[in-house]
Structure formats: structure tokens, C-alpha cells
């Protein structure tokens, strides 16, 4: 077991590899919180694109109700192979679409299997 001490961390600018036979591992310095947060953000264009794809998948998996709105069960979205390949975080996409008033569903967030029978309705 090799325990890294604080002196084993290098500044990001330095690129050094451990020498052969060295017992010390060299780790890159951790990213600051702003850069780390930037890795996981999506711009509005990407969010809008995912919402559009969600609406297409709802049309494929759901049915048109008497009011003309497409309804799809949350469980159908979660369990569909194509949807699981398209959406990295479908729950986040659903929340974003609800916030933009593109869809509606009961409650704040849907979780499987508890909410599998909840209707997701296109507005």
C-alpha cells in the first residue's frame, strides 16, 4: 500500500512521471471547483436538443389522448433500450422539460420503480 502525502501532488502545469523503481506515486493536482463544475454543465442548446429527443421518444412509445396530447408512462421511457442509450440522465431531462413547460407529470421528480405508472404528458 502506497500512501500519498501532500508533497506528492504536482501543479497542473508540471508533467512528470515516476522513475523506474520509485516507490512514490505522482498524482496530478486536483482541479479547482470551477473547472470541475464546468465539466458537467450543459449549455441551453444541448438541453433543448435533449428535450426534443425526449418528445420524439414519447411520441414513439406513448399514445395520443382524447385531448390530443401525447401520454407516455414513465416506466416505458426508463425500460426502453433506445431511450437508455440516448439519454444519459433521463430524470434530469424530464425535470428540464417540465421546467420549460414542454411536459408535465405529478410530483417534482420521477424515480423507478416507484413512479413507473405515472403519466408523462406532452404540453
PDB file of C-alpha atoms in Angstrom:
ATOM      1  CA  UNK A   1       0.000   0.000   0.000  1.00  0.00           C
ATOM      2  CA  UNK A   2       1.380   3.353  -1.025  1.00  0.00           C
ATOM      3  CA  UNK A   3       0.100   6.374   0.830  1.00  0.00           C
ATOM      4  CA  UNK A   4       0.405   9.680  -0.952  1.00  0.00           C
ATOM      5  CA  UNK A   5       1.477  12.655   1.107  1.00  0.00           C
ATOM      6  CA  UNK A   6       0.592  16.218   0.085  1.00  0.00           C
ATOM      7  CA  UNK A   7       4.057  16.774  -1.354  1.00  0.00           C
ATOM      8  CA  UNK A   8       3.377  14.071  -3.939  1.00  0.00           C
ATOM      9  CA  UNK A   9       0.859  16.297  -5.744  1.00  0.00           C
ATOM     10  CA  UNK A  10       2.215  18.376  -8.598  1.00  0.00           C
ATOM     11  CA  UNK A  11       0.937  21.599 -10.056  1.00  0.00           C
ATOM     12  CA  UNK A  12      -1.188  21.063 -13.177  1.00  0.00           C
ATOM     13  CA  UNK A  13       1.493  22.616 -15.388  1.00  0.00           C
ATOM     14  CA  UNK A  14       4.077  20.033 -14.377  1.00  0.00           C
ATOM     15  CA  UNK A  15       4.091  16.744 -16.199  1.00  0.00           C
ATOM     16  CA  UNK A  16       6.371  14.286 -14.514  1.00  0.00           C
ATOM     17  CA  UNK A  17       6.224  10.521 -14.469  1.00  0.00           C
ATOM     18  CA  UNK A  18       7.680   8.430 -11.675  1.00  0.00           C
ATOM     19  CA  UNK A  19      11.082   6.974 -12.352  1.00  0.00           C
ATOM     20  CA  UNK A  20      11.522   3.244 -12.636  1.00  0.00           C
ATOM     21  CA  UNK A  21      11.808   1.663  -9.209  1.00  0.00           C
ATOM     22  CA  UNK A  22      10.366   4.721  -7.466  1.00  0.00           C
ATOM     23  CA  UNK A  23       8.099   3.852  -4.576  1.00  0.00           C
ATOM     24  CA  UNK A  24       6.311   7.182  -4.687  1.00  0.00           C
ATOM     25  CA  UNK A  25       3.340   7.715  -6.977  1.00  0.00           C
ATOM     26  CA  UNK A  26       2.908  11.115  -8.530  1.00  0.00           C
ATOM     27  CA  UNK A  27      -0.659  12.383  -8.810  1.00  0.00           C
ATOM     28  CA  UNK A  28      -1.918  15.399 -10.750  1.00  0.00           C
ATOM     29  CA  UNK A  29      -3.180  18.283  -8.650  1.00  0.00           C
ATOM     30  CA  UNK A  30      -6.938  18.220  -8.144  1.00  0.00           C
ATOM     31  CA  UNK A  31      -8.976  20.544 -10.330  1.00  0.00           C
ATOM     32  CA  UNK A  32     -10.398  23.657  -8.739  1.00  0.00           C
ATOM     33  CA  UNK A  33     -14.145  23.673  -8.124  1.00  0.00           C
ATOM     34  CA  UNK A  34     -14.946  25.999 -11.027  1.00  0.00           C
ATOM     35  CA  UNK A  35     -13.227  23.795 -13.598  1.00  0.00           C
ATOM     36  CA  UNK A  36     -14.691  20.653 -12.066  1.00  0.00           C
ATOM     37  CA  UNK A  37     -18.204  22.162 -12.218  1.00  0.00           C
ATOM     38  CA  UNK A  38     -17.620  23.204 -15.827  1.00  0.00           C
ATOM     39  CA  UNK A  39     -17.083  19.602 -16.872  1.00  0.00           C
ATOM     40  CA  UNK A  40     -20.645  18.650 -16.021  1.00  0.00           C
ATOM     41  CA  UNK A  41     -22.641  21.597 -17.314  1.00  0.00           C
ATOM     42  CA  UNK A  42     -24.676  21.572 -20.494  1.00  0.00           C
ATOM     43  CA  UNK A  43     -25.423  24.662 -22.495  1.00  0.00           C
ATOM     44  CA  UNK A  44     -29.012  25.602 -23.318  1.00  0.00           C
ATOM     45  CA  UNK A  45     -28.710  24.355 -26.894  1.00  0.00           C
ATOM     46  CA  UNK A  46     -27.802  20.860 -25.665  1.00  0.00           C
ATOM     47  CA  UNK A  47     -30.673  20.865 -23.173  1.00  0.00           C
ATOM     48  CA  UNK A  48     -33.143  21.920 -25.878  1.00  0.00           C
ATOM     49  CA  UNK A  49     -31.834  19.161 -28.173  1.00  0.00           C
ATOM     50  CA  UNK A  50     -32.304  16.514 -25.452  1.00  0.00           C
ATOM     51  CA  UNK A  51     -35.819  17.756 -24.727  1.00  0.00           C
ATOM     52  CA  UNK A  52     -36.635  17.498 -28.440  1.00  0.00           C
ATOM     53  CA  UNK A  53     -35.350  13.912 -28.495  1.00  0.00           C
ATOM     54  CA  UNK A  54     -37.415  13.166 -25.372  1.00  0.00           C
ATOM     55  CA  UNK A  55     -40.567  14.419 -27.083  1.00  0.00           C
ATOM     56  CA  UNK A  56     -39.799  12.226 -30.127  1.00  0.00           C
ATOM     57  CA  UNK A  57     -39.370   9.167 -27.917  1.00  0.00           C
ATOM     58  CA  UNK A  58     -42.581   9.957 -26.048  1.00  0.00           C
ATOM     59  CA  UNK A  59     -44.416  10.071 -29.394  1.00  0.00           C
ATOM     60  CA  UNK A  60     -42.920   6.696 -30.321  1.00  0.00           C
ATOM     61  CA  UNK A  61     -43.706   4.991 -27.004  1.00  0.00           C
ATOM     62  CA  UNK A  62     -46.869   6.810 -25.927  1.00  0.00           C
ATOM     63  CA  UNK A  63     -50.406   7.234 -27.139  1.00  0.00           C
ATOM     64  CA  UNK A  64     -52.425  10.286 -28.109  1.00  0.00           C
ATOM     65  CA  UNK A  65     -55.160  11.023 -25.598  1.00  0.00           C
ATOM     66  CA  UNK A  66     -58.646  12.401 -26.221  1.00  0.00           C
ATOM     67  CA  UNK A  67     -57.286  15.892 -25.634  1.00  0.00           C
ATOM     68  CA  UNK A  68     -54.744  15.398 -28.442  1.00  0.00           C
ATOM     69  CA  UNK A  69     -51.763  15.329 -26.055  1.00  0.00           C
ATOM     70  CA  UNK A  70     -49.247  12.508 -26.117  1.00  0.00           C
ATOM     71  CA  UNK A  71     -49.103  10.472 -22.916  1.00  0.00           C
ATOM     72  CA  UNK A  72     -46.350   8.053 -22.032  1.00  0.00           C
ATOM     73  CA  UNK A  73     -45.728   6.044 -18.888  1.00  0.00           C
ATOM     74  CA  UNK A  74     -42.504   6.884 -17.063  1.00  0.00           C
ATOM     75  CA  UNK A  75     -41.707   3.171 -16.806  1.00  0.00           C
ATOM     76  CA  UNK A  76     -41.910   2.819 -20.596  1.00  0.00           C
ATOM     77  CA  UNK A  77     -39.276   5.556 -21.007  1.00  0.00           C
ATOM     78  CA  UNK A  78     -36.979   4.102 -18.374  1.00  0.00           C
ATOM     79  CA  UNK A  79     -37.178   0.495 -19.587  1.00  0.00           C
ATOM     80  CA  UNK A  80     -36.875   1.227 -23.320  1.00  0.00           C
ATOM     81  CA  UNK A  81     -33.475   0.228 -24.725  1.00  0.00           C
ATOM     82  CA  UNK A  82     -33.336   3.075 -27.225  1.00  0.00           C
ATOM     83  CA  UNK A  83     -34.089   5.668 -24.546  1.00  0.00           C
ATOM     84  CA  UNK A  84     -31.489   4.250 -22.196  1.00  0.00           C
ATOM     85  CA  UNK A  85     -28.911   4.575 -24.982  1.00  0.00           C
ATOM     86  CA  UNK A  86     -29.930   8.129 -25.925  1.00  0.00           C
ATOM     87  CA  UNK A  87     -30.361   9.731 -22.513  1.00  0.00           C
ATOM     88  CA  UNK A  88     -27.532   9.709 -20.028  1.00  0.00           C
ATOM     89  CA  UNK A  89     -29.767  11.170 -17.321  1.00  0.00           C
ATOM     90  CA  UNK A  90     -33.392  10.883 -18.359  1.00  0.00           C
ATOM     91  CA  UNK A  91     -34.686  12.067 -14.977  1.00  0.00           C
ATOM     92  CA  UNK A  92     -32.749  15.320 -15.399  1.00  0.00           C
ATOM     93  CA  UNK A  93     -34.060  15.708 -18.948  1.00  0.00           C
ATOM     94  CA  UNK A  94     -37.624  15.203 -17.690  1.00  0.00           C
ATOM     95  CA  UNK A  95     -37.138  17.838 -14.991  1.00  0.00           C
ATOM     96  CA  UNK A  96     -35.685  20.307 -17.511  1.00  0.00           C
ATOM     97  CA  UNK A  97     -38.603  19.682 -19.900  1.00  0.00           C
ATOM     98  CA  UNK A  98     -41.103  20.201 -17.083  1.00  0.00           C
ATOM     99  CA  UNK A  99     -39.370  23.427 -16.065  1.00  0.00           C
ATOM    100  CA  UNK A 100     -39.665  24.664 -19.673  1.00  0.00           C
ATOM    101  CA  UNK A 101     -43.354  23.634 -19.669  1.00  0.00           C
ATOM    102  CA  UNK A 102     -42.892  21.160 -22.535  1.00  0.00           C
ATOM    103  CA  UNK A 103     -44.239  18.255 -20.456  1.00  0.00           C
ATOM    104  CA  UNK A 104     -45.999  17.703 -17.164  1.00  0.00           C
ATOM    105  CA  UNK A 105     -46.170  14.903 -14.617  1.00  0.00           C
ATOM    106  CA  UNK A 106     -47.245  14.519 -10.997  1.00  0.00           C
ATOM    107  CA  UNK A 107     -44.684  15.469  -8.379  1.00  0.00           C
ATOM    108  CA  UNK A 108     -41.251  17.040  -8.561  1.00  0.00           C
ATOM    109  CA  UNK A 109     -39.196  14.057  -9.696  1.00  0.00           C
ATOM    110  CA  UNK A 110     -39.879  10.562 -11.001  1.00  0.00           C
ATOM    111  CA  UNK A 111     -37.980   7.533  -9.731  1.00  0.00           C
ATOM    112  CA  UNK A 112     -38.159   3.954 -10.933  1.00  0.00           C
ATOM    113  CA  UNK A 113     -39.818   1.588  -9.990  1.00  0.00           C
ATOM    114  CA  UNK A 114     -41.949   3.718  -7.636  1.00  0.00           C
ATOM    115  CA  UNK A 115     -43.294   6.004 -10.372  1.00  0.00           C
ATOM    116  CA  UNK A 116     -43.335   3.621 -13.347  1.00  0.00           C
ATOM    117  CA  UNK A 117     -47.129   4.028 -13.745  1.00  0.00           C
ATOM    118  CA  UNK A 118     -47.062   7.853 -13.733  1.00  0.00           C
ATOM    119  CA  UNK A 119     -48.122   9.528 -16.993  1.00  0.00           C
ATOM    120  CA  UNK A 120     -45.699  11.951 -18.609  1.00  0.00           C
ATOM    121  CA  UNK A 121     -47.826  14.290 -20.728  1.00  0.00           C
ATOM    122  CA  UNK A 122     -46.633  16.484 -23.577  1.00  0.00           C
ATOM    123  CA  UNK A 123     -47.994  20.030 -23.399  1.00  0.00           C
TER     124      UNK A 123
END
